[in-house]
Short mmCIF file of C-alpha atoms in Angstrom, two decimals:
data_model
loop_
_atom_site.label_atom_id
_atom_site.label_comp_id
_atom_site.label_asym_id
_atom_site.label_seq_id
_atom_site.Cartn_x
_atom_site.Cartn_y
_atom_site.Cartn_z
CA MET A 596 2.73 14.01 -19.84
CA SER A 597 0.85 10.67 -20.29
CA SER A 598 -1.45 9.12 -18.06
CA LEU A 599 -1.33 5.87 -20.06
CA PRO A 600 0.23 3.90 -17.19
CA THR A 601 -2.62 4.53 -14.46
CA ARG A 602 -5.43 4.19 -17.33
CA LEU A 603 -3.67 0.75 -18.31
CA THR A 604 -4.14 -0.38 -14.65
CA ILE A 605 -7.34 -0.07 -14.27
CA VAL A 606 -8.01 -1.73 -17.40
CA VAL A 607 -6.30 -4.65 -16.42
CA ALA A 608 -7.45 -4.55 -13.17
CA LEU A 609 -11.17 -4.66 -14.32
CA ALA A 610 -11.03 -6.52 -17.73
CA PHE A 611 -8.53 -9.14 -17.32
CA PRO A 612 -7.22 -9.23 -20.81
CA LEU A 613 -6.22 -12.81 -20.81
CA ALA A 614 -4.91 -12.93 -24.33
CA LEU A 615 -2.03 -10.36 -23.26
CA PHE A 616 -0.89 -12.81 -20.82
CA ALA A 617 -1.28 -15.97 -22.27
CA GLN A 618 1.91 -16.50 -23.74
CA ASN A 619 4.46 -15.83 -21.35
CA PRO A 620 8.02 -17.37 -22.35
CA ALA A 621 9.22 -20.22 -20.13
CA PRO A 622 11.75 -18.96 -17.44
CA ALA A 623 15.17 -19.98 -18.11
CA ALA A 624 15.76 -21.55 -14.87
CA ASN A 625 18.95 -21.03 -13.03
CA ALA A 626 19.31 -24.31 -11.19
CA ALA A 627 22.13 -23.02 -8.91
CA PRO A 628 21.73 -23.97 -5.41
CA SER A 629 19.59 -21.37 -3.21
CA PRO A 630 20.98 -19.73 -0.19
CA ARG A 631 19.74 -21.22 2.96
CA ARG A 632 16.71 -19.66 4.77
CA ASP A 633 16.54 -16.77 2.13
CA LEU A 634 13.91 -15.70 0.21
CA THR A 635 14.99 -12.08 -0.41
CA GLY A 636 14.17 -11.03 -4.17
CA ILE A 637 11.81 -9.82 -6.79
CA TRP A 638 9.63 -13.01 -7.59
CA GLU A 639 7.17 -13.23 -10.41
CA PRO A 640 4.30 -15.93 -11.30
CA VAL A 641 6.09 -17.92 -14.19
CA ARG A 642 2.59 -17.71 -16.13
CA ALA A 643 1.10 -14.52 -15.50
CA ILE A 644 -2.66 -15.70 -15.68
CA GLU A 645 -1.93 -18.20 -12.64
CA GLY A 646 -1.16 -14.98 -10.45
CA ILE A 647 -4.28 -12.97 -11.82
CA GLN A 648 -6.81 -15.81 -11.00
CA PRO A 649 -9.78 -14.09 -12.55
CA SER A 650 -11.99 -17.15 -11.73
CA GLY A 651 -10.99 -17.64 -8.23
CA ALA A 652 -8.32 -19.32 -6.37
CA LEU A 653 -5.97 -20.94 -8.72
CA ASN A 654 -6.46 -24.62 -7.58
CA MET A 655 -10.11 -24.10 -6.71
CA PRO A 656 -11.80 -22.03 -9.48
CA ALA A 657 -15.13 -21.27 -9.28
CA ASP A 658 -15.96 -23.03 -12.69
CA GLY A 659 -18.71 -25.38 -11.68
CA LYS A 660 -16.92 -28.56 -12.02
CA PRO A 661 -17.69 -30.88 -9.06
CA GLU A 662 -14.25 -31.27 -7.68
CA HIS A 663 -14.14 -27.45 -7.11
CA ASP A 664 -17.47 -27.32 -5.36
CA LEU A 665 -16.39 -26.28 -1.75
CA HIS A 666 -18.57 -27.45 0.95
CA LEU A 667 -20.06 -24.61 3.07
CA THR A 668 -21.31 -24.80 6.24
CA PRO A 669 -24.89 -23.50 6.87
CA TYR A 670 -23.32 -20.41 8.21
CA GLY A 671 -21.00 -20.51 5.18
CA ARG A 672 -23.82 -20.85 2.65
CA GLU A 673 -25.61 -17.78 4.16
CA LEU A 674 -22.84 -15.82 4.12
CA ALA A 675 -21.82 -16.62 0.33
CA LYS A 676 -25.46 -15.58 -0.82
CA THR A 677 -24.49 -12.20 0.50
CA HIS A 678 -21.60 -12.06 -2.12
CA LYS A 679 -22.49 -11.13 -5.69
CA SER A 680 -19.49 -11.76 -7.65
CA SER A 681 -19.31 -10.84 -11.44
CA ASN A 682 -17.09 -13.98 -11.81
CA GLY A 683 -17.93 -17.66 -11.31
CA PRO A 684 -20.99 -19.96 -12.24
CA ASP A 685 -23.20 -17.59 -10.15
CA GLU A 686 -22.16 -14.43 -11.65
CA VAL A 687 -24.08 -11.30 -11.71
CA LEU A 688 -24.30 -8.52 -13.90
CA PRO A 689 -21.64 -5.76 -13.29
CA THR A 690 -24.29 -3.36 -12.12
CA GLU A 691 -25.58 -5.98 -9.22
CA GLU A 692 -22.12 -7.16 -8.12
CA ASN A 693 -21.17 -6.10 -4.51
CA ASP A 694 -17.45 -6.89 -4.54
CA PRO A 695 -16.05 -4.62 -2.00
CA ALA A 696 -12.46 -4.43 -3.81
CA HIS A 697 -14.28 -3.22 -6.99
CA ALA A 698 -15.42 -0.10 -5.01
CA CYS A 699 -11.48 -0.16 -3.79
CA ASP A 700 -12.08 -1.26 -0.48
CA PRO A 701 -8.83 -2.91 0.48
CA MET A 702 -8.70 -6.61 -0.82
CA GLY A 703 -7.31 -7.81 2.28
CA PHE A 704 -5.50 -11.23 2.90
CA PRO A 705 -5.75 -13.73 2.09
CA ARG A 706 -7.15 -12.26 -1.63
CA GLN A 707 -3.83 -10.46 -1.99
CA ASN A 708 -2.57 -13.90 -2.80
CA LEU A 709 -5.62 -15.24 -4.84
CA PHE A 710 -5.80 -11.76 -7.13
CA GLU A 711 -3.61 -10.12 -9.36
CA VAL A 712 -0.50 -11.64 -7.73
CA ARG A 713 2.22 -10.06 -9.99
CA ALA A 714 5.81 -9.40 -9.30
CA THR A 715 6.39 -9.37 -5.56
CA GLU A 716 9.40 -8.31 -3.59
CA ILE A 717 10.39 -10.19 -0.62
CA LEU A 718 12.73 -8.60 2.09
CA GLN A 719 13.97 -10.10 5.26
CA THR A 720 14.99 -8.53 8.52
CA ALA A 721 16.58 -10.05 11.48
CA ASN A 722 13.06 -10.43 12.54
CA GLN A 723 10.57 -10.17 9.68
CA VAL A 724 9.75 -11.44 6.42
CA VAL A 725 8.41 -8.29 4.48
CA LEU A 726 6.42 -8.85 1.25
CA LEU A 727 5.98 -5.64 -1.22
CA TYR A 728 3.21 -6.59 -3.56
CA THR A 729 2.60 -5.12 -6.71
CA PHE A 730 -1.22 -4.88 -6.56
CA ASN A 731 -2.15 -1.89 -4.45
CA ARG A 732 1.44 -1.43 -3.54
CA ILE A 733 0.51 -2.96 -0.20
CA TRP A 734 3.33 -4.46 2.38
CA ARG A 735 2.78 -7.23 4.78
CA VAL A 736 4.99 -8.16 7.32
CA ILE A 737 5.44 -12.04 8.71
CA TRP A 738 6.95 -11.64 12.34
CA THR A 739 9.80 -14.42 12.41
CA ASP A 740 10.66 -13.74 16.10
CA GLY A 741 9.11 -16.51 17.58
CA ARG A 742 5.89 -14.93 18.89
CA GLU A 743 2.78 -16.69 18.47
CA LEU A 744 -0.52 -15.87 16.65
CA GLN A 745 -2.97 -13.77 19.02
CA LYS A 746 -5.43 -15.94 20.59
CA ASP A 747 -8.31 -13.36 20.28
CA PRO A 748 -6.95 -11.03 17.59
CA ASP A 749 -8.83 -7.75 16.31
CA PRO A 750 -9.89 -8.19 12.68
CA HIS A 751 -7.48 -6.22 10.19
CA TRP A 752 -7.76 -6.14 6.52
CA TYR A 753 -4.19 -7.93 6.18
CA GLY A 754 -4.68 -10.09 9.38
CA TYR A 755 -1.67 -11.01 11.56
CA SER A 756 1.16 -13.18 10.32
CA VAL A 757 3.95 -15.23 12.00
CA GLY A 758 6.13 -17.48 10.16
CA LYS A 759 9.34 -19.96 10.61
CA TRP A 760 11.70 -21.97 8.54
CA THR A 761 10.81 -25.58 8.66
CA ASP A 762 13.98 -26.46 6.87
CA ASP A 763 16.55 -24.37 5.15
CA TYR A 764 14.46 -23.93 1.76
CA THR A 765 10.57 -23.94 3.12
CA PHE A 766 9.46 -20.84 5.19
CA VAL A 767 5.88 -21.54 6.49
CA ALA A 768 3.71 -18.45 7.65
CA GLN A 769 0.42 -18.55 9.62
CA THR A 770 -2.35 -16.02 9.34
CA ASN A 771 -5.24 -15.23 11.54
CA GLY A 772 -7.27 -12.07 12.75
CA THR A 773 -8.41 -11.11 9.19
CA ASP A 774 -11.16 -9.25 8.42
CA ALA A 775 -14.56 -11.06 7.59
CA ARG A 776 -15.97 -8.03 5.12
CA THR A 777 -13.11 -9.13 2.60
CA TRP A 778 -13.51 -12.08 -0.05
CA VAL A 779 -11.15 -14.77 -0.08
CA ASP A 780 -11.00 -14.62 -4.05
CA ASN A 781 -12.21 -12.96 -7.13
CA ALA A 782 -15.42 -15.33 -7.12
CA GLY A 783 -16.69 -14.08 -3.63
CA ARG A 784 -15.74 -16.84 -1.50
CA PRO A 785 -16.58 -15.94 1.91
CA HIS A 786 -14.51 -16.35 5.31
CA SER A 787 -15.11 -15.55 8.84
CA GLU A 788 -13.00 -14.11 11.37
CA ASP A 789 -12.09 -17.61 12.69
CA LEU A 790 -10.06 -17.82 9.36
CA ARG A 791 -6.44 -19.40 9.47
CA VAL A 792 -4.35 -19.18 6.55
CA GLU A 793 -1.09 -21.28 5.99
CA GLU A 794 1.28 -20.41 3.49
CA VAL A 795 4.13 -22.59 2.38
CA PHE A 796 7.13 -20.70 0.64
CA HIS A 797 9.37 -23.41 -0.72
CA ARG A 798 12.70 -22.50 -2.53
CA ILE A 799 13.51 -25.04 -5.12
CA ASP A 800 16.77 -23.56 -6.45
CA HIS A 801 18.25 -20.06 -7.02
CA ASP A 802 15.47 -18.93 -9.79
CA ARG A 803 12.57 -20.63 -8.95
CA MET A 804 10.24 -20.73 -5.53
CA GLU A 805 6.80 -22.11 -5.16
CA LEU A 806 3.76 -21.03 -3.16
CA SER A 807 1.21 -23.30 -1.49
CA MET A 808 -1.64 -22.01 0.51
CA THR A 809 -4.64 -23.60 2.73
CA ILE A 810 -7.59 -21.99 3.73
CA ASP A 811 -9.13 -23.44 7.08
CA ASP A 812 -11.95 -21.87 8.41
CA PRO A 813 -14.55 -24.23 10.14
CA LYS A 814 -17.00 -21.56 10.74
CA VAL A 815 -17.51 -21.30 6.94
CA TYR A 816 -16.06 -24.54 5.25
CA GLU A 817 -16.56 -28.19 6.39
CA LYS A 818 -12.96 -28.74 5.69
CA PRO A 819 -9.70 -27.01 4.96
CA TRP A 820 -9.12 -26.42 1.25
CA VAL A 821 -5.92 -25.79 -1.02
CA ALA A 822 -6.11 -22.46 -2.54
CA LEU A 823 -2.73 -22.57 -4.15
CA ASN A 824 -0.71 -25.88 -4.98
CA LYS A 825 2.70 -24.59 -5.73
CA LEU A 826 2.26 -21.63 -7.76
CA GLN A 827 5.41 -21.21 -9.71
CA PHE A 828 7.50 -18.17 -9.22
CA ARG A 829 10.56 -17.23 -10.79
CA TRP A 830 13.50 -15.01 -9.70
CA LYS A 831 13.68 -11.56 -11.46
CA PRO A 832 16.85 -9.43 -11.72
CA GLU A 833 17.29 -7.17 -8.70
CA LYS A 834 16.89 -4.00 -10.78
CA THR A 835 13.49 -4.91 -11.59
CA GLU A 836 10.93 -1.98 -10.73
CA LEU A 837 7.75 -2.94 -9.52
CA LEU A 838 4.42 -1.66 -11.63
CA GLU A 839 2.14 0.55 -9.78
CA MET A 840 -1.17 -0.85 -9.80
CA MET A 841 -3.73 1.20 -7.46
CA CYS A 842 -7.37 1.11 -7.11
CA SER A 843 -8.78 4.49 -7.48
CA PRO A 844 -12.24 5.33 -7.18
CA SER A 845 -12.10 8.61 -9.42
CA GLU A 846 -10.75 6.13 -12.00
CA LEU A 847 -13.28 3.74 -11.58
CA ASN A 848 -15.99 6.39 -11.90
CA GLU A 849 -14.84 7.25 -15.02
CA TYR A 850 -14.51 3.89 -16.51
CA ASN A 851 -17.80 3.08 -15.67
CA ARG A 852 -18.89 6.67 -16.95
CA ARG A 853 -17.48 5.53 -20.19
CA HIS A 854 -18.08 1.68 -20.34
CA ALA A 855 -20.80 0.77 -17.99
CA SER A 856 -23.47 0.53 -20.82
CA ARG A 857 -21.50 -2.04 -22.38
CA GLY A 858 -20.62 -4.08 -19.11
CA ALA A 859 -24.49 -4.13 -18.16
CA VAL A 860 -25.19 -6.52 -20.70
CA LYS A 861 -25.50 -9.99 -19.77
CA LYS A 862 -23.22 -12.61 -21.46
CA MET B 216 -14.22 0.20 17.04
CA LEU B 217 -10.37 0.40 15.62
CA LEU B 218 -11.68 0.86 12.17
CA ALA B 219 -14.00 3.87 13.44
CA VAL B 220 -10.91 5.32 15.25
CA CYS B 221 -9.22 4.95 11.92
CA GLY B 222 -11.64 6.44 9.97
CA LEU B 223 -11.72 9.66 12.21
CA ILE B 224 -8.22 10.03 12.13
CA ALA B 225 -8.18 9.78 8.61
CA LEU B 226 -10.48 12.86 8.18
CA GLY B 227 -7.96 14.93 9.95
CA TRP B 228 -9.42 15.45 13.26
CA THR B 229 -6.68 14.20 15.63
CA PRO B 230 -4.56 17.30 17.22
CA HIS B 231 -1.34 18.14 15.41
CA ALA B 232 1.76 20.03 16.31
CA ASN B 233 1.89 22.53 13.91
CA GLY B 234 3.65 25.80 15.17
CA GLN B 235 5.86 23.75 17.79
CA ASP B 236 9.68 23.07 17.14
CA PRO B 237 9.95 19.26 16.56
CA ARG B 238 13.50 19.39 17.89
CA GLN B 239 12.13 20.55 21.15
CA GLN B 240 9.39 17.69 21.15
CA GLY B 241 10.01 14.31 23.14
CA PRO B 242 12.68 12.93 25.33
CA PRO B 243 16.29 14.27 25.24
CA LEU B 244 18.65 13.09 22.53
CA SER B 245 20.66 10.00 23.53
CA GLY B 246 23.79 11.24 22.22
CA VAL B 247 24.63 7.62 21.33
CA PRO B 248 26.42 7.58 18.15
CA ALA B 249 24.46 6.55 15.05
CA PRO B 250 25.85 3.72 12.73
CA HIS B 251 27.39 5.08 9.65
CA ARG B 252 25.12 5.34 6.40
CA ASP B 253 22.37 3.38 8.48
CA ILE B 254 18.53 4.39 8.84
CA ASN B 255 17.09 1.13 9.05
CA GLY B 256 14.67 0.71 11.55
CA ILE B 257 11.11 1.73 12.63
CA TRP B 258 10.77 5.55 13.41
CA ARG B 259 7.84 7.30 15.01
CA PRO B 260 7.99 11.15 14.03
CA LEU B 261 7.07 13.33 16.75
CA ILE B 262 4.27 15.16 14.49
CA GLY B 263 0.54 15.08 14.33
CA ALA B 264 -1.85 14.53 11.44
CA GLN B 265 -1.06 17.87 9.75
CA GLY B 266 -4.92 18.48 9.23
CA THR B 267 -4.26 22.23 8.38
CA GLY B 268 -1.44 21.39 5.86
CA ALA B 269 2.34 20.79 5.81
CA ALA B 270 3.67 21.29 9.19
CA ALA B 271 6.42 23.91 8.30
CA MET B 272 3.96 25.72 5.93
CA PRO B 273 0.17 25.41 7.58
CA ALA B 274 -2.41 27.17 5.67
CA ASP B 275 -3.48 29.23 8.60
CA GLY B 276 -3.91 32.57 6.73
CA LYS B 277 -0.66 33.83 8.29
CA PRO B 278 1.38 36.16 5.75
CA GLU B 279 4.51 34.28 6.28
CA HIS B 280 2.50 31.00 5.28
CA GLN B 281 0.99 32.34 1.99
CA LEU B 282 2.52 30.50 -0.73
CA LEU B 283 3.25 32.46 -3.71
CA TYR B 284 1.72 30.95 -6.92
CA THR B 285 2.45 31.29 -10.75
CA PRO B 286 -0.87 32.16 -12.69
CA TYR B 287 -0.89 28.40 -13.50
CA GLY B 288 -0.72 27.53 -10.04
CA LEU B 289 -3.34 29.67 -8.83
CA GLU B 290 -5.66 28.35 -11.36
CA MET B 291 -4.90 24.97 -10.06
CA ALA B 292 -5.55 25.93 -6.69
CA LYS B 293 -8.83 27.28 -7.24
CA ARG B 294 -10.08 23.99 -8.54
CA ASN B 295 -9.25 22.23 -5.33
CA LYS B 296 -11.72 22.46 -2.81
CA SER B 297 -10.51 21.42 0.67
CA SER B 298 -12.73 21.43 3.88
CA ASN B 299 -9.40 22.77 5.82
CA GLY B 300 -7.66 25.74 5.86
CA PRO B 301 -8.58 29.49 5.55
CA ASP B 302 -10.45 28.89 2.24
CA ALA B 303 -12.24 25.61 3.77
CA VAL B 304 -15.61 24.74 2.08
CA ALA B 305 -18.32 22.87 3.55
CA ALA B 306 -17.62 19.15 3.75
CA VAL B 307 -20.25 18.39 1.27
CA ASP B 308 -18.47 20.70 -1.37
CA GLU B 309 -15.15 19.64 -0.95
CA ASN B 310 -13.23 17.46 -3.99
CA ASP B 311 -10.50 16.21 -1.82
CA PRO B 312 -9.49 12.95 -4.20
CA ALA B 313 -7.78 11.27 -1.11
CA HIS B 314 -11.29 11.55 1.06
CA ALA B 315 -12.68 9.63 -1.69
CA CYS B 316 -9.93 6.95 -1.40
CA ASP B 317 -8.03 7.87 -4.31
CA PRO B 318 -4.37 7.18 -3.34
CA GLN B 319 -3.03 10.18 -1.64
CA GLY B 320 0.38 9.72 -3.22
CA PHE B 321 3.73 11.57 -2.91
CA PRO B 322 4.41 13.97 -1.53
CA ARG B 323 1.24 14.09 0.60
CA GLU B 324 2.32 10.94 2.28
CA ASP B 325 4.87 13.13 4.14
CA PHE B 326 2.45 15.88 4.71
CA PHE B 327 -0.58 14.08 6.02
CA GLU B 328 -1.07 11.15 8.43
CA LEU B 329 2.74 10.86 8.61
CA ARG B 330 3.07 8.03 11.38
CA THR B 331 5.27 5.28 12.29
CA THR B 332 7.38 4.19 9.55
CA GLN B 333 9.89 1.41 8.81
CA PHE B 334 13.26 1.85 6.80
CA ILE B 335 14.68 -1.06 5.14
CA GLN B 336 17.88 -0.69 3.37
CA THR B 337 19.39 -3.42 0.88
CA PRO B 338 22.31 -2.85 -1.41
CA LEU B 339 20.30 -1.35 -4.15
CA LYS B 340 17.57 0.47 -2.50
CA THR B 341 15.81 1.84 0.55
CA VAL B 342 12.27 0.90 1.34
CA LEU B 343 10.02 2.80 3.41
CA LEU B 344 6.69 0.94 4.84
CA TYR B 345 4.19 3.81 5.77
CA THR B 346 1.39 3.36 8.29
CA TYR B 347 -1.19 5.50 6.53
CA GLY B 348 -2.46 3.36 3.55
CA LYS B 349 -0.27 0.54 4.42
CA VAL B 350 1.68 1.23 1.16
CA TYR B 351 5.64 1.37 0.56
CA ARG B 352 8.18 3.39 -1.62
CA ILE B 353 10.98 2.34 -3.19
CA VAL B 354 14.06 4.84 -3.45
CA TRP B 355 16.87 3.46 -5.49
CA THR B 356 20.39 3.75 -4.20
CA ASP B 357 22.25 2.35 -6.92
CA GLY B 358 23.58 5.41 -8.44
CA ARG B 359 20.82 6.00 -11.15
CA ALA B 360 19.52 9.12 -11.88
CA LEU B 361 16.10 10.50 -11.83
CA PRO B 362 14.08 10.09 -15.29
CA VAL B 363 14.30 12.84 -17.66
CA ASP B 364 10.94 12.47 -18.88
CA PRO B 365 8.98 10.39 -16.31
CA ASP B 366 5.55 8.92 -16.64
CA PRO B 367 3.44 10.08 -13.54
CA HIS B 368 2.95 7.71 -10.95
CA TRP B 369 1.01 8.11 -7.76
CA TYR B 370 4.06 7.67 -5.44
CA GLY B 371 6.54 9.18 -8.15
CA TYR B 372 9.94 7.91 -8.60
CA SER B 373 12.79 8.36 -6.07
CA VAL B 374 16.30 8.16 -6.06
CA GLY B 375 18.42 8.62 -2.96
CA LYS B 376 22.20 9.13 -1.79
CA TRP B 377 24.56 9.49 1.42
CA THR B 378 25.81 12.92 1.37
CA ASP B 379 27.69 12.17 4.56
CA ASP B 380 27.83 9.34 6.93
CA PHE B 381 24.53 10.55 8.57
CA THR B 382 22.53 12.39 6.01
CA PHE B 383 20.41 10.57 3.63
CA VAL B 384 18.85 12.64 0.67
CA ILE B 385 16.27 11.50 -1.52
CA ASP B 386 14.98 13.03 -4.57
CA THR B 387 11.57 12.28 -6.38
CA ASN B 388 9.97 13.33 -9.40
CA GLY B 389 7.23 12.08 -11.56
CA THR B 390 4.51 12.51 -9.33
CA ASP B 391 0.88 12.54 -10.53
CA PRO B 392 -0.99 15.95 -10.58
CA ARG B 393 -4.07 14.88 -9.64
CA THR B 394 -2.80 14.30 -6.21
CA TRP B 395 -2.71 17.16 -3.68
CA VAL B 396 0.46 18.38 -1.77
CA ASP B 397 -0.89 18.46 1.62
CA ASN B 398 -4.47 18.42 3.39
CA THR B 399 -5.68 21.89 2.34
CA GLY B 400 -5.36 21.20 -1.52
CA ARG B 401 -2.12 22.76 -2.59
CA PRO B 402 -1.66 21.84 -5.72
CA HIS B 403 1.56 20.56 -7.90
CA SER B 404 2.04 19.85 -11.34
CA GLU B 405 4.29 16.99 -13.19
CA ASP B 406 7.26 19.20 -12.87
CA LEU B 407 7.30 18.76 -9.11
CA HIS B 408 10.66 18.00 -7.63
CA VAL B 409 10.87 17.07 -4.02
CA THR B 410 13.68 16.52 -1.78
CA GLU B 411 13.91 14.76 1.48
CA VAL B 412 16.74 15.20 3.88
CA PHE B 413 16.94 12.61 6.68
CA HIS B 414 19.74 13.32 8.78
CA ARG B 415 20.40 11.07 11.65
CA VAL B 416 21.20 13.00 14.79
CA ASP B 417 22.25 9.92 16.94
CA ARG B 418 21.27 6.42 17.41
CA ASP B 419 17.79 7.17 18.55
CA ASN B 420 16.93 10.39 16.41
CA MET B 421 16.57 11.46 13.21
CA LEU B 422 15.45 14.79 11.67
CA LEU B 423 13.51 15.29 8.24
CA THR B 424 13.38 18.45 6.26
CA VAL B 425 11.02 17.83 2.91
CA THR B 426 11.51 20.96 -0.09
CA LEU B 427 9.36 21.49 -2.84
CA ASP B 428 10.21 22.78 -6.20
CA ASP B 429 7.49 23.33 -8.93
CA PRO B 430 8.71 26.26 -10.83
CA LYS B 431 5.19 25.88 -13.01
CA VAL B 432 2.94 26.01 -9.52
CA TYR B 433 5.08 28.20 -7.14
CA GLN B 434 7.26 31.13 -7.84
CA LYS B 435 10.14 29.55 -5.89
CA PRO B 436 10.73 26.38 -3.70
CA TRP B 437 9.30 26.13 -0.19
CA VAL B 438 9.91 24.07 2.89
CA GLY B 439 7.26 21.81 3.95
CA LEU B 440 8.75 19.96 7.03
CA LYS B 441 11.59 21.34 9.03
CA ASP B 442 13.77 19.19 10.98
CA VAL B 443 10.87 16.92 12.14
CA ARG B 444 12.17 14.71 14.56
CA PHE B 445 11.77 10.74 14.46
CA THR B 446 12.61 8.38 17.41
CA LEU B 447 13.88 4.92 16.79
CA MET B 448 11.34 2.45 18.12
CA PRO B 449 11.99 -1.19 19.19
CA ALA B 450 12.49 -3.60 16.26
CA SER B 451 9.09 -5.52 17.66
CA THR B 452 6.83 -2.44 16.97
CA GLU B 453 3.74 -3.35 15.15
CA LEU B 454 2.85 -0.44 12.91
CA LEU B 455 -0.87 0.11 12.96
CA GLU B 456 -3.43 -0.66 9.87
CA MET B 457 -4.60 2.69 8.77
CA LEU B 458 -6.44 1.94 5.19
CA CYS B 459 -9.07 4.12 3.32
CA SER B 460 -12.21 2.17 2.72
CA PRO B 461 -14.82 3.60 0.60
CA SER B 462 -17.59 1.35 2.53
CA GLU B 463 -16.45 2.79 5.68
CA LEU B 464 -16.40 6.24 4.58
CA ALA B 465 -20.17 5.63 3.14
CA ILE B 466 -21.15 4.44 6.56
CA TYR B 467 -19.64 7.49 8.06
CA ASN B 468 -21.27 9.77 6.01
CA LYS B 469 -24.48 8.39 6.31
CA ARG B 470 -24.49 8.71 10.22
CA TYR B 471 -22.45 11.94 10.21
CA GLY B 472 -23.01 13.59 7.16
CA SER B 473 -25.67 15.89 8.48
CA THR B 474 -23.39 17.30 11.09
CA THR B 475 -20.35 17.83 8.90
CA ASN B 476 -21.74 19.62 5.93
CA LYS B 477 -22.22 23.09 7.59
CA LYS B 478 -19.34 25.32 7.36
#
């Protein structure tokens, strides 16, 4: 018996071996028209690194560039100071970081779309769109039966989502009720319980879909910001098997025991 | 508050229905015919948390629930220190991987905190969305066979087929022997084979029986769930969110550790 898959999982999740993903072949696009009001299928980011997003939200990376500097409210600034990430311009040593997901707390939403986005299966029922994520084997339900978002929702790790078709190829989901303990992305961007997220899934043709996502949290940010701007996905054959990538504290302990001394050296 | 409740439930302190005939629980059967080869929907099992082990084989010390281990299985069982069952250790001495928020894996997903579960059928697969852990399982129904020498996965590899118009049978192998079978630390090896039989009785009810076959660990196959009744819920039912969180566990242990570390 080999335990290779699970060991690989943890290395990938923690160490982000970017070179492995840098040369993704371009997809052979099937430009056949997409079925209407239908996102069903297995979808994978065209460029794997764009799904992994190690430096924060793909279209707002924490790279120190002025155009990626988010304008935090005073409350947001205080909140941000409490997040110690080992990624981004304000990175700390791994031994000093406090990323809750690195301790295997649920990553939550919207981070599920902003870190380790890999092959994702979308199912539709009469009243739901269901997403099956690779990372942590998490499912999400987006209600499509016309219900509204709750006005004063209890916090949930993955929030509460409703969605509707705005045209035959565009599905828009709104989410609130997220848990303020989670981080927005891998760089430790914070959010409050007032966060509202809009996802726009646009199916271009049979083989291509793009996802945009906007973060609106007036308690933390002075204005809404775009975390994903048309992240490209390609359709995968129906028999594709999703990998199993689960966060495991026992594996993390083992990893830290073996490699912590190297990880604690500042770059 | 919600999360705190989840934490308590996750640790197995809700009452459970071990010992009761599941078919006798809940409202009378509706008798309305079920659709053929269809278990789509949101189903609520009439069973508790199974805090003292698999409902049909609880670790209660009774002779009829004594599992016959192989020598290899006995050694494995000795390493698993559970704070539940007749050989319970103090909470501080237990080593339940799921209590540290490792994935509880399969088949434990059937044997601990089995709660409302959604089933979605597609032409190629049946997908199960579990409440506990918010994890899904994929059961391939395209006629493929189980892998002969599978790599281990927390939730195994599953294939399923209809054996008649109302009976869906899932076979699983490729599970990860680091996981426990149930809340009392019954072990399994990488050779474990699990058979789940979902039998739809009528439109509103189905029964689940689960059998474990692991000749490396147990001298003979044993039944972990027997005819556990599920009732069909309205399609608008929202599944609870129950996720294991190491940070919540740390807070819980800090507050209550002193009261839980006594045998």
